Short mmCIF file of C-alpha atoms in Angstrom, two decimals:
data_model
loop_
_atom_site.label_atom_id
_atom_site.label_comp_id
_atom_site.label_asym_id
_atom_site.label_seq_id
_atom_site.Cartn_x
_atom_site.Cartn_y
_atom_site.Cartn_z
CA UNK A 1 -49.56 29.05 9.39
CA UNK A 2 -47.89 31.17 11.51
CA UNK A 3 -45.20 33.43 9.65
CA UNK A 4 -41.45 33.07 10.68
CA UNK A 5 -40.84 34.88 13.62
CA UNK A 6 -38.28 37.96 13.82
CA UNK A 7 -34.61 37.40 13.93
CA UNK A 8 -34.45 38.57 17.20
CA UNK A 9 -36.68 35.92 18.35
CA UNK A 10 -35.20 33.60 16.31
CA UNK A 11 -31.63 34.08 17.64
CA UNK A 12 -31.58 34.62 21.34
CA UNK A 13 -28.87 37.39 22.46
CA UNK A 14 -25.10 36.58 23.21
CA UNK A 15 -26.06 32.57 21.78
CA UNK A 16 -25.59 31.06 18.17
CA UNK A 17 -27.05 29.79 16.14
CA UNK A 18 -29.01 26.38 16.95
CA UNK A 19 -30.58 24.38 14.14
CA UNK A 20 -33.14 22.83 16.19
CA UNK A 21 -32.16 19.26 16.06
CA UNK A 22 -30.43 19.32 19.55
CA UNK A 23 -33.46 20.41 21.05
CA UNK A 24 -35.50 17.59 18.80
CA UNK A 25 -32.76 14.76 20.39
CA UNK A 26 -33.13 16.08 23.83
CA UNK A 27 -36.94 15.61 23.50
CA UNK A 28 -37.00 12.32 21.84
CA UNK A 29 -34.34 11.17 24.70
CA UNK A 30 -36.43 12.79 27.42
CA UNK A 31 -39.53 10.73 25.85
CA UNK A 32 -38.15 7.40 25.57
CA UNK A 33 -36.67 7.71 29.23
CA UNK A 34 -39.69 9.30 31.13
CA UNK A 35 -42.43 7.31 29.06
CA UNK A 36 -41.65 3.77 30.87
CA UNK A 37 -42.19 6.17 34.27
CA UNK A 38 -45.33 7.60 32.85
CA UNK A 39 -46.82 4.26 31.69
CA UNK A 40 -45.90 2.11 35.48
CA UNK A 41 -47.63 5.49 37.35
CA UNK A 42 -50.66 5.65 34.63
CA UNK A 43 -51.09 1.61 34.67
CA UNK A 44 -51.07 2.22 38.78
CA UNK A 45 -55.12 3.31 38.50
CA UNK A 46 -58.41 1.60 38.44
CA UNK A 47 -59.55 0.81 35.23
CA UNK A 48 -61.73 3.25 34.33
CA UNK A 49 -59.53 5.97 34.85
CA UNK A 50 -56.83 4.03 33.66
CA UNK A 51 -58.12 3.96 30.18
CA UNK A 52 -59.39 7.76 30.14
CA UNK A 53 -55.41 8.74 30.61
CA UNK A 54 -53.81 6.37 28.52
CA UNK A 55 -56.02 7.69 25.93
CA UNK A 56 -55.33 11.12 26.36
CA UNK A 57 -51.96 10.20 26.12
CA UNK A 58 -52.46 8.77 23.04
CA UNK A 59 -51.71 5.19 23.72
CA UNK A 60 -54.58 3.85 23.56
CA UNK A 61 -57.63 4.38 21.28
CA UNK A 62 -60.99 5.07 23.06
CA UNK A 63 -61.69 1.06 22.48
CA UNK A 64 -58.73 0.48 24.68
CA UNK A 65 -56.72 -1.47 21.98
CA UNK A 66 -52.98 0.30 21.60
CA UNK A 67 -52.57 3.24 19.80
CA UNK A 68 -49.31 4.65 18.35
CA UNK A 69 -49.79 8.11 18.89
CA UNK A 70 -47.63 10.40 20.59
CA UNK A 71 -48.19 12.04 24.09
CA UNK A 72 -47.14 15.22 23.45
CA UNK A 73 -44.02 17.44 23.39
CA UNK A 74 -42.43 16.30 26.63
CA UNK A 75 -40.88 20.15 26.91
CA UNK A 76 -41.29 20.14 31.03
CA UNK A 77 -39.69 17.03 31.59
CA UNK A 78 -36.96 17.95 29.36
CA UNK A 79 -36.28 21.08 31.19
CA UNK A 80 -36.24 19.71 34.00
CA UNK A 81 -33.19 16.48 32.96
CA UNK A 82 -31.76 19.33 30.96
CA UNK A 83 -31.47 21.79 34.25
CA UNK A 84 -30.67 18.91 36.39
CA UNK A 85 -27.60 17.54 34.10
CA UNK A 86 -26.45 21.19 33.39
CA UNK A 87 -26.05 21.56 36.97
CA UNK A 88 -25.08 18.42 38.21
CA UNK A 89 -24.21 16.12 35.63
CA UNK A 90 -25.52 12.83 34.43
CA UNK A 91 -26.46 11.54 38.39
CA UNK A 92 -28.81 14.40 38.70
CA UNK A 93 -30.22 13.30 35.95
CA UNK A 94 -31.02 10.23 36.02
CA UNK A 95 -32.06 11.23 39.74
CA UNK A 96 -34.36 13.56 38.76
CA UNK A 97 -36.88 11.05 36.34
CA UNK A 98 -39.25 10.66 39.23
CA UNK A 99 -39.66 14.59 39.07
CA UNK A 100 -39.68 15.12 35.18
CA UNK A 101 -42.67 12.54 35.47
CA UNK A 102 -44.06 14.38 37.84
CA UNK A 103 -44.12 17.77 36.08
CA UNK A 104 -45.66 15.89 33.06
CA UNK A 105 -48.79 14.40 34.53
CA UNK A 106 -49.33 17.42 36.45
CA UNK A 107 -49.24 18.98 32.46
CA UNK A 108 -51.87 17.06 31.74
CA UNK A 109 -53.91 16.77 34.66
CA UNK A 110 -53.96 20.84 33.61
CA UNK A 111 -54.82 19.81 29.63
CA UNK A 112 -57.38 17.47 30.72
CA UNK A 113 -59.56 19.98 32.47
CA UNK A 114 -58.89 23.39 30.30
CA UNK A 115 -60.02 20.67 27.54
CA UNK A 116 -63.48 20.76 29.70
CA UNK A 117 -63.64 24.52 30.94
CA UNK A 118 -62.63 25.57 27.32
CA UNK A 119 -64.81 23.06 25.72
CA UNK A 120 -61.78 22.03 23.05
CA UNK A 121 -62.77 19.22 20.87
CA UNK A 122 -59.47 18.02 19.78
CA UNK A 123 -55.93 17.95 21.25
CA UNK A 124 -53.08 16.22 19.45
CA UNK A 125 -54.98 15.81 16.18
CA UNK A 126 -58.10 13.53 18.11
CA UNK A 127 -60.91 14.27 19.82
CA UNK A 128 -60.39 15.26 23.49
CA UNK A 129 -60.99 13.04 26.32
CA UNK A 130 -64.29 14.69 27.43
CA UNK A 131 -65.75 14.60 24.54
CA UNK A 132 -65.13 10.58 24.22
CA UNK A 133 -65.66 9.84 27.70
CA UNK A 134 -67.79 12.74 29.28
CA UNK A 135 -67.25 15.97 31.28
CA UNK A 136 -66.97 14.12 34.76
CA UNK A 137 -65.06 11.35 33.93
CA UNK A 138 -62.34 13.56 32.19
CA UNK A 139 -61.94 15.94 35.08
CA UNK A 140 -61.83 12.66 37.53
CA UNK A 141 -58.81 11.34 35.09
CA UNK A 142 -56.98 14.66 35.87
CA UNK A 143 -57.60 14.46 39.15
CA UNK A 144 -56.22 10.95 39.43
CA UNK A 145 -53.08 12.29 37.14
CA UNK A 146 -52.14 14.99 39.63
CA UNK A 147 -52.38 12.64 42.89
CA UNK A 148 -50.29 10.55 40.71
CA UNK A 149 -47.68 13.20 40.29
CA UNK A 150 -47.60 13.87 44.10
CA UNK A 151 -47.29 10.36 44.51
CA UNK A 152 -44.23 9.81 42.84
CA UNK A 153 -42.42 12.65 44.77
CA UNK A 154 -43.82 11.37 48.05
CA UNK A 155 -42.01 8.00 47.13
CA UNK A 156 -38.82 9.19 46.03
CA UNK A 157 -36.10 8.10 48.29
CA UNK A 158 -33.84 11.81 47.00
CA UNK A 159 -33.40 14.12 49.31
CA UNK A 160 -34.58 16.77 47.68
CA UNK A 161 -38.30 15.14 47.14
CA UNK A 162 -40.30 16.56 49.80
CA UNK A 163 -38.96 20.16 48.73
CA UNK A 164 -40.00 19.40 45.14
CA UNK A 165 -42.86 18.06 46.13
CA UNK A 166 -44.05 21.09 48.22
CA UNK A 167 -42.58 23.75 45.21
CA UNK A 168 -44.77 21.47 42.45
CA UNK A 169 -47.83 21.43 44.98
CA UNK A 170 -47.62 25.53 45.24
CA UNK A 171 -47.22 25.25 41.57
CA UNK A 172 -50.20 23.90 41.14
CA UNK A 173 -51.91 26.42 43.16
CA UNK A 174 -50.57 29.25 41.08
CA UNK A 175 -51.76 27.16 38.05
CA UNK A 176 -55.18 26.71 39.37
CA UNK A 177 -55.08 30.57 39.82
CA UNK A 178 -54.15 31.38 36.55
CA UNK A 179 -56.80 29.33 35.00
CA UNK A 180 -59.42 30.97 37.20
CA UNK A 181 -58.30 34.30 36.25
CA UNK A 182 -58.48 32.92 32.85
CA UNK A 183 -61.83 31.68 33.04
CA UNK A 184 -62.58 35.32 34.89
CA UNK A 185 -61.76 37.37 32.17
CA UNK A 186 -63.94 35.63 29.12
CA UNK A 187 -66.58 37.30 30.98
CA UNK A 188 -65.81 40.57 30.95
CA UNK A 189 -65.95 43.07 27.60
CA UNK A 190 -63.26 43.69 25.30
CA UNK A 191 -62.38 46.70 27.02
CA UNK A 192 -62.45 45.65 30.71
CA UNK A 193 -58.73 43.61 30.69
CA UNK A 194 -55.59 45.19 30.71
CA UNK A 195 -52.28 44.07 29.03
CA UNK A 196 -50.61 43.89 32.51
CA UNK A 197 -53.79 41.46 34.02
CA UNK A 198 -53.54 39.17 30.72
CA UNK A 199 -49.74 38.94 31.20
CA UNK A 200 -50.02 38.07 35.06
CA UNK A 201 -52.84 35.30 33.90
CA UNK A 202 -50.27 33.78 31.24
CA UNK A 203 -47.52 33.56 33.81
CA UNK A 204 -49.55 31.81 36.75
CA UNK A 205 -51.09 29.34 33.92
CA UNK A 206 -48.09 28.55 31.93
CA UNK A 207 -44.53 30.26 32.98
CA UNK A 208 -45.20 29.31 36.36
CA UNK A 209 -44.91 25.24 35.58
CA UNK A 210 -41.98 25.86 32.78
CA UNK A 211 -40.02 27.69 35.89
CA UNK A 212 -41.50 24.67 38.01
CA UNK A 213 -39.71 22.41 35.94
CA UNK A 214 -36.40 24.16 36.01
CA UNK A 215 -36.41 24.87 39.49
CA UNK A 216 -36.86 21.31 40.57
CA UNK A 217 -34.16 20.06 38.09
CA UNK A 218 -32.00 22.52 39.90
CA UNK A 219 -32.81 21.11 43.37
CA UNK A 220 -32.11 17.22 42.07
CA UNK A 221 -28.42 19.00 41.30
CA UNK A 222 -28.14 20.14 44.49
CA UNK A 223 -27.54 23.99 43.55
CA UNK A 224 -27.88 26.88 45.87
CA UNK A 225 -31.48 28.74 46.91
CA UNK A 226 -29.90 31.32 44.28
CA UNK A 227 -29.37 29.49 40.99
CA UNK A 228 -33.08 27.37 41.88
CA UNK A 229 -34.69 30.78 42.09
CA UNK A 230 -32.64 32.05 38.82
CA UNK A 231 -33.38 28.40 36.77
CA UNK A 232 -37.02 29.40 38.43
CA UNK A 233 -36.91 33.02 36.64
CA UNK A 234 -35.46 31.21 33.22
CA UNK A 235 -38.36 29.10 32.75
CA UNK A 236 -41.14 31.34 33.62
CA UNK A 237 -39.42 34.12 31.34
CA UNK A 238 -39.26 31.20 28.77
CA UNK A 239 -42.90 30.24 29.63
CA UNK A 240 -44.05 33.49 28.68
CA UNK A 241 -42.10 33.54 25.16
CA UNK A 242 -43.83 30.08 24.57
CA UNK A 243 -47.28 31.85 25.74
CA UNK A 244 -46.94 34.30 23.38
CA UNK A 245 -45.72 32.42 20.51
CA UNK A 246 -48.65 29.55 21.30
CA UNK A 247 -51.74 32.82 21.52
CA UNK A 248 -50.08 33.60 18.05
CA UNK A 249 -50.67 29.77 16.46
CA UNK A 250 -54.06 29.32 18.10
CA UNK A 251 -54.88 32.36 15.44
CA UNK A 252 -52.78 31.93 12.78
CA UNK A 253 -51.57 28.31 12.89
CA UNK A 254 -51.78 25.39 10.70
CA UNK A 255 -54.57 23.25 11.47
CA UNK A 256 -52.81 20.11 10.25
CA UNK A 257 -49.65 21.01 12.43
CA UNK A 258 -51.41 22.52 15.44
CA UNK A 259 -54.44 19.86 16.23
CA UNK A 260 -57.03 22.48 15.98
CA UNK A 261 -59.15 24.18 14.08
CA UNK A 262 -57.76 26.99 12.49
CA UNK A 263 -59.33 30.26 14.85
CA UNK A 264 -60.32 28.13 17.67
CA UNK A 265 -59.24 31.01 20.40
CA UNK A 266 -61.13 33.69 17.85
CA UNK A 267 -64.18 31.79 17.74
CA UNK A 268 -64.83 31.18 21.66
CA UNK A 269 -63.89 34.85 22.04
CA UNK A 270 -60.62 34.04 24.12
CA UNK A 271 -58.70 36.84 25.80
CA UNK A 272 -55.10 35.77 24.37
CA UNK A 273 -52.19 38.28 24.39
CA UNK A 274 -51.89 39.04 21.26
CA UNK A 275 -55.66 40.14 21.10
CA UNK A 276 -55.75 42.32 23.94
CA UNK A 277 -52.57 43.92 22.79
CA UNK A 278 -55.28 45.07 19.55
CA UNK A 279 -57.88 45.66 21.69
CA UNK A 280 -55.71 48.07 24.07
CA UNK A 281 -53.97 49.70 20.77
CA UNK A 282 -56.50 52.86 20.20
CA UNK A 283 -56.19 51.90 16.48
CA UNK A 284 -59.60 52.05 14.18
CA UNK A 285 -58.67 48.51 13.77
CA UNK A 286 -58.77 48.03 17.65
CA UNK A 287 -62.79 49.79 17.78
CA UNK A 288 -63.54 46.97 14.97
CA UNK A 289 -62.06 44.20 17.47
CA UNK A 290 -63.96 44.77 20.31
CA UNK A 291 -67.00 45.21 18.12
CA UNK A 292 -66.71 41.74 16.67
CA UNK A 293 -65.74 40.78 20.17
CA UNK A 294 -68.72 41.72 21.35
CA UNK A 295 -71.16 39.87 18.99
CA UNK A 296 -72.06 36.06 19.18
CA UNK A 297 -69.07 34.33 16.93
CA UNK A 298 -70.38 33.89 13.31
CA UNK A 299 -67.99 31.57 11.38
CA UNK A 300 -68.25 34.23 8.20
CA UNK A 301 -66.32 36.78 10.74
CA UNK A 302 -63.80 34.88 11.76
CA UNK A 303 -61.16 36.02 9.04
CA UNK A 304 -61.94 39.55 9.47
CA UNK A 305 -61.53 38.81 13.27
CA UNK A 306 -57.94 37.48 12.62
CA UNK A 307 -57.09 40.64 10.14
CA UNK A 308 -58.43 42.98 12.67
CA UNK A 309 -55.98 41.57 15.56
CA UNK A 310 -52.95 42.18 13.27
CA UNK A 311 -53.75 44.96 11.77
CA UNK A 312 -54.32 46.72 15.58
CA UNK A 313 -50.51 45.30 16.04
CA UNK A 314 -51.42 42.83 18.04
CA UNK A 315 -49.53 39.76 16.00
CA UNK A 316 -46.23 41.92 15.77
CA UNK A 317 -46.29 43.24 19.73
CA UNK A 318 -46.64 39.32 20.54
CA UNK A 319 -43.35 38.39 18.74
CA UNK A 320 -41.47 41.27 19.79
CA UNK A 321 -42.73 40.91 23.35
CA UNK A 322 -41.75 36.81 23.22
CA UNK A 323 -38.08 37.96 22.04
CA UNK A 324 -38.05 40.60 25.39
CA UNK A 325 -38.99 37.74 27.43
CA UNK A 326 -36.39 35.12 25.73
CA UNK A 327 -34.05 38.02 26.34
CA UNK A 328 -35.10 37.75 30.11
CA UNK A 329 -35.09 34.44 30.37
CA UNK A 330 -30.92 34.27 28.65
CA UNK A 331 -29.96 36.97 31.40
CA UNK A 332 -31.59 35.29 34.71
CA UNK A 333 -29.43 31.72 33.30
CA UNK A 334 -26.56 33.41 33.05
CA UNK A 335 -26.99 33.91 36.76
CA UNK A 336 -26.72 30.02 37.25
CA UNK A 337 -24.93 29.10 34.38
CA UNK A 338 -22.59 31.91 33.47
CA UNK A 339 -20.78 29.54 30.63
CA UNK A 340 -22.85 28.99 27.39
CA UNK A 341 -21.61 25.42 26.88
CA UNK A 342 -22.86 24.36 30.01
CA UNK A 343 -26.24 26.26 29.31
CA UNK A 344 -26.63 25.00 25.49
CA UNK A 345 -29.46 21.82 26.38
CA UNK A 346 -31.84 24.82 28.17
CA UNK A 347 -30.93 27.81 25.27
CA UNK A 348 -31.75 24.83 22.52
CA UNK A 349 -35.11 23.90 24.32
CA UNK A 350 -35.72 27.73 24.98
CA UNK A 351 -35.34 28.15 21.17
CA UNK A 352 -37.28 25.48 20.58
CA UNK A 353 -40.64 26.77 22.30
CA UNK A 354 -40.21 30.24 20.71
CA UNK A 355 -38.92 28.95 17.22
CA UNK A 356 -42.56 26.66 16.19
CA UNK A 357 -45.45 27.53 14.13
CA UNK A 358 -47.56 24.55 15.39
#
């Protein structure tokens, strides 16, 4: 499990203290509100795919008989009512549901087919979709999931669709980007990626769509270019705490709390930040990284793997570089929201993401 993280990540500067439970009642409210909008788009496609998507929801077992498992987090979707009713009140909210669906099946149209390019065998404690249902089918269900997502923006009768349709489809671009530079980099050495070209890779695949999210909550509130592009900065700063923090579970998390195997990022070799931060250290500790980097994974290594990442620093620069970027992230919503009650939905979520071992 992944230890408790500093205090200065734990308590973001100029807020106070949050317990967590408002950010666990603005998720369970986002859930129950966007998961009727998630089930009419998902129950929209043909069969086939129809049943690959429900199950990776988690609604349905691979059989197709009704599951009751949960469909994840639903942190986009509740940035993006949060952003919309901190700006614009409980209208924008509810006006915005078409988009906070949106974001979320363009999350897992992503999930679906890193599940394939990464080879994951589980997500959200059961066995991935590609592994159930094969490597095509599962990348034809994400597919489906992101015309779906376009789909519901192209419908939507707001005025401020067609812009958040065009920001979420150059979102998607930026994502695609990221995961390519992703893919890029498990090919080179241990040596041959900086800390600034991991960092750039983290915010295309993940900041970019937490920003996404924030941004187009701001445009259902009908804010100025200037607070979209700050709400924009928020979530990507945000995104990049949540990176960090997530690079630091897939090493050190609880298997029964995270879905996966304890190691899983170790064991394929995977470039996270917090081991090319070792790598790039110069420590003795570092030389021993990119040693066992370099060597087919053997399952007897993988513990020394994990000691030799912290031990370079890389496990302590990742939480101190996740309370930076929370730091960022506080000052660019200040921009929009200069008043902390107004801002205390998006600090509570931003805790949240930064706060979790699993």
């Amino acid at each position: 499990m992944a230890e408790p993280m500093t205090e200065a990540a734990q308590q973001p500067t100029g807020t106070g203290p949050l317990d967590g439970h408002e950010a666990a009642a603005i998720l369970r409210r986002t859930r129950a509100s966007v998961d009727p909008v998630l089930r009419a788009a998902i129950d929209s496609l043909p069969g086939s795919m129809r049943r690959i998507a429900l199950y990776h929801f988690g609604w349905e077992h691979a059989d197709g008989t009704p599951a009751a498992g949960h469909a994840g987090k639903a942190i986009r979707p509740a940035l993006v009512l949060t952003a919309a009713a901190a700006l614009g009140g409980a209208r924008a909210r509810d006006a915005a549901m078409r988009a906070a669906a949106a974001v979320e099946l363009i999350h897992n149209f992503t999930l679906l087919h890193d599940d394939v390019m990464d080879r994951d065998t589980t997500r959200r404690h059961r066995p991935t979709a590609w592994t159930v249902f094969g490597d095509a089918d599962a990348i034809l269900a994400g597919d489906a999931l992101q015309a779906l997502a376009l789909g519901l923006l192209a419908e939507d009768p707001h005025p401020m669709a067609g812009a958040a349709a065009a920001r979420l489809a150059a979102c998607v671009i930026e994502l695609c980007a990221g995961q390519q530079a992703d893919a890029a980099m498990e090919k080179q050495g241990p040596g041959e990626v900086s800390l600034d070209e991991v960092l750039a890779m983290a915010e295309a695949k993940t900041g970019a769509l937490l920003g996404c999210a924030c941004a187009l909550g701001a445009l259902y509130a009908g804010v100025s270019k200037d607070d979209v592009e700050a709400l924009d900065a928020f979530g990507r700063e945000a995104g990049l705490a949540f990176q960090l923090i997530d690079d630091v579970i897939g090493i050190w998390g609880d298997p029964s709390r995270t879905g996966k195997a304890a190691g899983a990022d170790l064991a394929v070799r995977k470039k996270s930040l917090p081991v090319v931060a070792a790598l790039v250290s110069g420590t003795p500790a570092a030389a021993e990284l990119a040693e066992l980097y370099a060597a087919p994974y053997a399952p007897e290594d993988l513990d020394r793997t994990a000691r030799a990442v912290e031990r370079a620093g890389g496990r302590d620069w990742a939480q101190a570089q996740a309370a930076d970027r929370m730091a960022r992230a506080l000052r660019e919503l200040s921009q929009a929201l200069p008043e902390p009650e107004e801002a205390e939905g998006l600090l509570a979520l931003a805790e949240y993401v930064t706060r979790r071992s699993g």
